[in-house]
Amino acid sequence: MPDVARFYGLQISRSVMTCCPFHEERTPSLKVYDDHFYCFGCGATGDCTGFVAKLFGISQFEAAKKISYDFGLNLFNREIAVPVNKGLQAENDYRMWLRKASVTISEYLTRLAKWGKIYAPRNFGEQPNPLFVESLTKRDYIEYLSEVLTYGSDKEKRQLYSSCREDIMKIRERLDKLAAAERPVKRKAI
Ligand SMILES: [Zn+2]
């Protein structure tokens, strides 16, 4: 306690008496003991952290951290490590998914419309192209997803996130594969 009191500016006499920083006075009435202090004038009392908390107007916990820091004790390294904010992380994941999902669905919709035209059977009895069938069967559902992603409320979009997240990511993978297959093969420069 005397070390802490001195460190923060109190002049302590041999009789371990000092002027109280917590009330106006000219003759010392605050006594510093080994583990606490007591003012005979205003009755202020406490231990080291109590003293620092009162002196700087901070909480006991903040005072303990301050003493640890000021005296180089490193007592709070673990406690003051900032924990990862899981709520924020989940929200960021959702926002990222939302952007990706909108792009994916509009891309897929464009493909479905195209497949519906270019793969339409030319002759009666012709075995229909699977992409044409996909266009017929998926279009309504994908149009619905597109509408929710574009015009839906926040609540509707979040519902989509919890129910269709995986489905839409599978569509994304498929579109990426199709795009990769369509890319012209690069020739090696001779
Ligand atoms: Zn006092």
Short mmCIF file of C-alpha atoms and ligand atoms in Angstrom, two decimals:
data_model
loop_
_atom_site.label_atom_id
_atom_site.label_comp_id
_atom_site.label_asym_id
_atom_site.label_seq_id
_atom_site.Cartn_x
_atom_site.Cartn_y
_atom_site.Cartn_z
CA MET A 1 0.00 0.00 0.00
CA PRO A 2 2.73 2.60 0.78
CA ASP A 3 4.38 1.88 -2.60
CA VAL A 4 1.09 2.39 -4.42
CA ALA A 5 0.32 5.62 -2.50
CA ARG A 6 3.79 7.01 -3.25
CA PHE A 7 3.64 5.96 -6.89
CA TYR A 8 0.46 7.96 -7.41
CA GLY A 9 1.92 11.06 -5.81
CA LEU A 10 1.30 11.01 -2.11
CA GLN A 11 4.04 12.33 0.16
CA ILE A 12 4.26 9.93 3.03
CA SER A 13 6.05 10.94 6.23
CA ARG A 14 7.93 8.58 8.50
CA SER A 15 4.85 8.21 10.60
CA VAL A 16 3.13 7.01 7.38
CA MET A 17 0.73 9.91 7.58
CA THR A 18 -0.15 11.99 4.53
CA CYS A 19 -2.57 14.67 3.41
CA CYS A 20 -5.78 13.00 2.25
CA PRO A 21 -6.43 13.36 -1.50
CA PHE A 22 -10.13 12.79 -0.89
CA HIS A 23 -10.86 15.88 1.17
CA GLU A 24 -9.35 19.34 1.63
CA GLU A 25 -6.82 19.46 4.44
CA ARG A 26 -3.50 21.01 5.48
CA THR A 27 -2.41 18.67 8.21
CA PRO A 28 -2.04 14.98 7.35
CA SER A 29 -4.80 12.78 8.62
CA LEU A 30 -4.62 9.86 6.20
CA LYS A 31 -2.69 6.90 7.52
CA VAL A 32 -1.17 4.36 5.16
CA TYR A 33 -0.94 0.83 6.53
CA ASP A 34 0.74 -2.10 4.80
CA ASP A 35 -2.45 -3.33 3.13
CA HIS A 36 -4.94 -0.48 3.44
CA PHE A 37 -5.41 3.21 4.16
CA TYR A 38 -7.66 5.13 6.51
CA CYS A 39 -8.42 8.85 6.74
CA PHE A 40 -9.15 10.12 10.24
CA GLY A 41 -10.60 13.27 8.71
CA CYS A 42 -13.18 12.02 6.18
CA GLY A 43 -13.28 8.33 6.93
CA ALA A 44 -12.10 7.24 3.46
CA THR A 45 -10.68 3.75 3.56
CA GLY A 46 -9.80 0.84 1.30
CA ASP A 47 -7.06 -1.37 -0.06
CA CYS A 48 -4.72 -0.67 -2.99
CA THR A 49 -7.34 -1.09 -5.69
CA GLY A 50 -9.87 0.86 -3.63
CA PHE A 51 -7.39 3.70 -3.30
CA VAL A 52 -6.62 3.84 -7.03
CA ALA A 53 -10.30 3.48 -7.96
CA LYS A 54 -11.20 6.42 -5.72
CA LEU A 55 -8.26 8.52 -6.83
CA PHE A 56 -8.98 8.17 -10.58
CA GLY A 57 -12.75 7.71 -10.40
CA ILE A 58 -12.66 4.25 -12.00
CA SER A 59 -14.03 0.81 -11.06
CA GLN A 60 -12.19 -1.61 -8.78
CA PHE A 61 -11.50 -3.85 -11.78
CA GLU A 62 -10.11 -1.00 -13.86
CA ALA A 63 -8.01 0.02 -10.87
CA ALA A 64 -6.59 -3.50 -10.56
CA LYS A 65 -5.71 -3.44 -14.27
CA LYS A 66 -4.12 -0.01 -13.88
CA ILE A 67 -1.96 -1.11 -10.97
CA SER A 68 -0.95 -4.24 -12.87
CA TYR A 69 0.00 -2.15 -15.89
CA ASP A 70 1.72 0.69 -13.99
CA PHE A 71 3.75 -1.73 -11.86
CA GLY A 72 4.53 -4.07 -14.78
CA LEU A 73 2.84 -7.04 -13.12
CA ASN A 74 1.15 -8.46 -16.28
CA LEU A 75 -1.65 -9.98 -14.23
CA PHE A 76 -4.40 -9.34 -16.76
CA ASN A 77 -3.02 -10.44 -20.11
CA ARG A 78 -5.58 -13.19 -20.50
CA GLU A 79 -8.52 -11.28 -19.13
CA ILE A 80 -8.13 -8.28 -21.41
CA ALA A 81 -7.58 -10.33 -24.55
CA VAL A 82 -10.56 -9.31 -26.71
CA PRO A 83 -12.84 -12.28 -27.32
CA VAL A 84 -14.08 -12.93 -30.86
CA ASN A 85 -17.54 -11.49 -31.26
CA LYS A 86 -19.51 -14.50 -32.48
CA GLY A 87 -22.66 -12.52 -33.18
CA LEU A 88 -20.83 -10.17 -35.49
CA GLN A 89 -19.13 -13.05 -37.30
CA ALA A 90 -22.47 -14.76 -37.96
CA GLU A 91 -23.94 -11.52 -39.30
CA ASN A 92 -20.98 -11.06 -41.66
CA ASP A 93 -21.39 -14.65 -42.89
CA TYR A 94 -25.05 -13.95 -43.61
CA ARG A 95 -24.29 -10.69 -45.47
CA MET A 96 -21.67 -12.41 -47.61
CA TRP A 97 -24.00 -15.29 -48.40
CA LEU A 98 -26.75 -12.84 -49.37
CA ARG A 99 -24.57 -11.11 -51.96
CA LYS A 100 -23.35 -14.41 -53.35
CA ALA A 101 -26.87 -15.86 -53.44
CA SER A 102 -28.31 -12.89 -55.38
CA VAL A 103 -25.64 -13.11 -58.05
CA THR A 104 -25.97 -16.91 -58.24
CA ILE A 105 -29.74 -16.94 -58.60
CA SER A 106 -29.86 -14.25 -61.27
CA GLU A 107 -27.10 -16.03 -63.19
CA TYR A 108 -28.94 -19.35 -62.96
CA LEU A 109 -32.18 -17.72 -64.06
CA THR A 110 -30.48 -16.34 -67.15
CA ARG A 111 -29.18 -19.82 -67.97
CA LEU A 112 -32.59 -21.44 -67.46
CA ALA A 113 -34.20 -18.93 -69.82
CA LYS A 114 -31.50 -19.59 -72.42
CA TRP A 115 -31.80 -23.39 -72.10
CA GLY A 116 -35.56 -23.12 -72.48
CA LYS A 117 -35.02 -21.56 -75.92
CA ILE A 118 -31.95 -23.22 -77.40
CA TYR A 119 -32.68 -26.77 -76.21
CA ALA A 120 -36.39 -26.82 -76.98
CA PRO A 121 -37.24 -29.99 -78.98
CA ARG A 122 -37.44 -29.35 -82.70
CA ASN A 123 -39.47 -32.40 -83.68
CA PHE A 124 -42.38 -34.21 -82.18
CA GLY A 125 -41.22 -37.35 -80.34
CA GLU A 126 -37.65 -36.14 -79.95
CA GLN A 127 -36.07 -37.03 -76.61
CA PRO A 128 -35.96 -33.68 -74.77
CA ASN A 129 -32.59 -32.30 -73.73
CA PRO A 130 -32.07 -32.56 -69.93
CA LEU A 131 -31.20 -28.85 -69.80
CA PHE A 132 -34.53 -28.03 -71.42
CA VAL A 133 -36.30 -30.18 -68.83
CA GLU A 134 -34.36 -28.46 -66.06
CA SER A 135 -35.44 -25.11 -67.45
CA LEU A 136 -39.09 -26.17 -67.35
CA THR A 137 -39.03 -27.69 -63.88
CA LYS A 138 -36.81 -25.22 -62.02
CA ARG A 139 -37.80 -21.87 -63.44
CA ASP A 140 -40.76 -21.10 -61.18
CA TYR A 141 -38.85 -21.97 -58.04
CA ILE A 142 -35.77 -19.98 -59.05
CA GLU A 143 -37.91 -17.01 -60.03
CA TYR A 144 -39.46 -17.15 -56.58
CA LEU A 145 -35.99 -17.21 -54.92
CA SER A 146 -34.91 -14.31 -57.08
CA GLU A 147 -37.93 -12.29 -56.02
CA VAL A 148 -37.30 -12.91 -52.32
CA LEU A 149 -33.60 -12.06 -52.67
CA THR A 150 -34.40 -8.85 -54.55
CA TYR A 151 -37.61 -7.57 -53.00
CA GLY A 152 -38.07 -9.68 -49.86
CA SER A 153 -38.04 -8.32 -46.33
CA ASP A 154 -35.05 -8.87 -44.09
CA LYS A 155 -37.01 -11.57 -42.27
CA GLU A 156 -37.82 -13.43 -45.51
CA LYS A 157 -34.20 -13.30 -46.61
CA ARG A 158 -33.04 -14.67 -43.28
CA GLN A 159 -35.60 -17.48 -43.57
CA LEU A 160 -34.16 -18.29 -46.98
CA TYR A 161 -30.70 -18.31 -45.40
CA SER A 162 -31.70 -20.92 -42.87
CA SER A 163 -33.71 -23.09 -45.30
CA CYS A 164 -31.97 -22.80 -48.70
CA ARG A 165 -28.38 -21.88 -47.90
CA GLU A 166 -26.97 -25.24 -49.02
CA ASP A 167 -29.18 -25.51 -52.13
CA ILE A 168 -28.05 -22.15 -53.43
CA MET A 169 -24.39 -22.92 -52.77
CA LYS A 170 -24.81 -26.14 -54.79
CA ILE A 171 -26.19 -24.09 -57.68
CA ARG A 172 -23.14 -21.83 -57.33
CA GLU A 173 -20.79 -24.81 -57.65
CA ARG A 174 -22.65 -26.09 -60.68
CA LEU A 175 -22.54 -22.69 -62.43
CA ASP A 176 -18.82 -22.45 -61.73
CA LYS A 177 -18.27 -25.86 -63.32
CA LEU A 178 -20.34 -24.92 -66.37
CA ALA A 179 -18.41 -21.67 -66.76
CA ALA A 180 -15.09 -23.51 -66.45
CA ALA A 181 -16.16 -26.04 -69.11
CA GLU A 182 -17.15 -23.25 -71.50
CA ARG A 183 -13.91 -21.35 -71.12
CA PRO A 184 -11.78 -21.75 -74.25
CA VAL A 185 -8.71 -23.87 -73.65
CA LYS A 186 -5.67 -21.67 -73.55
CA ARG A 187 -3.03 -22.56 -76.06
CA LYS A 188 0.53 -22.53 -74.98
CA ALA A 189 2.48 -19.74 -76.57
CA ILE A 190 5.10 -21.17 -78.81
ZN ZN B 1 -9.83 12.31 3.97
#
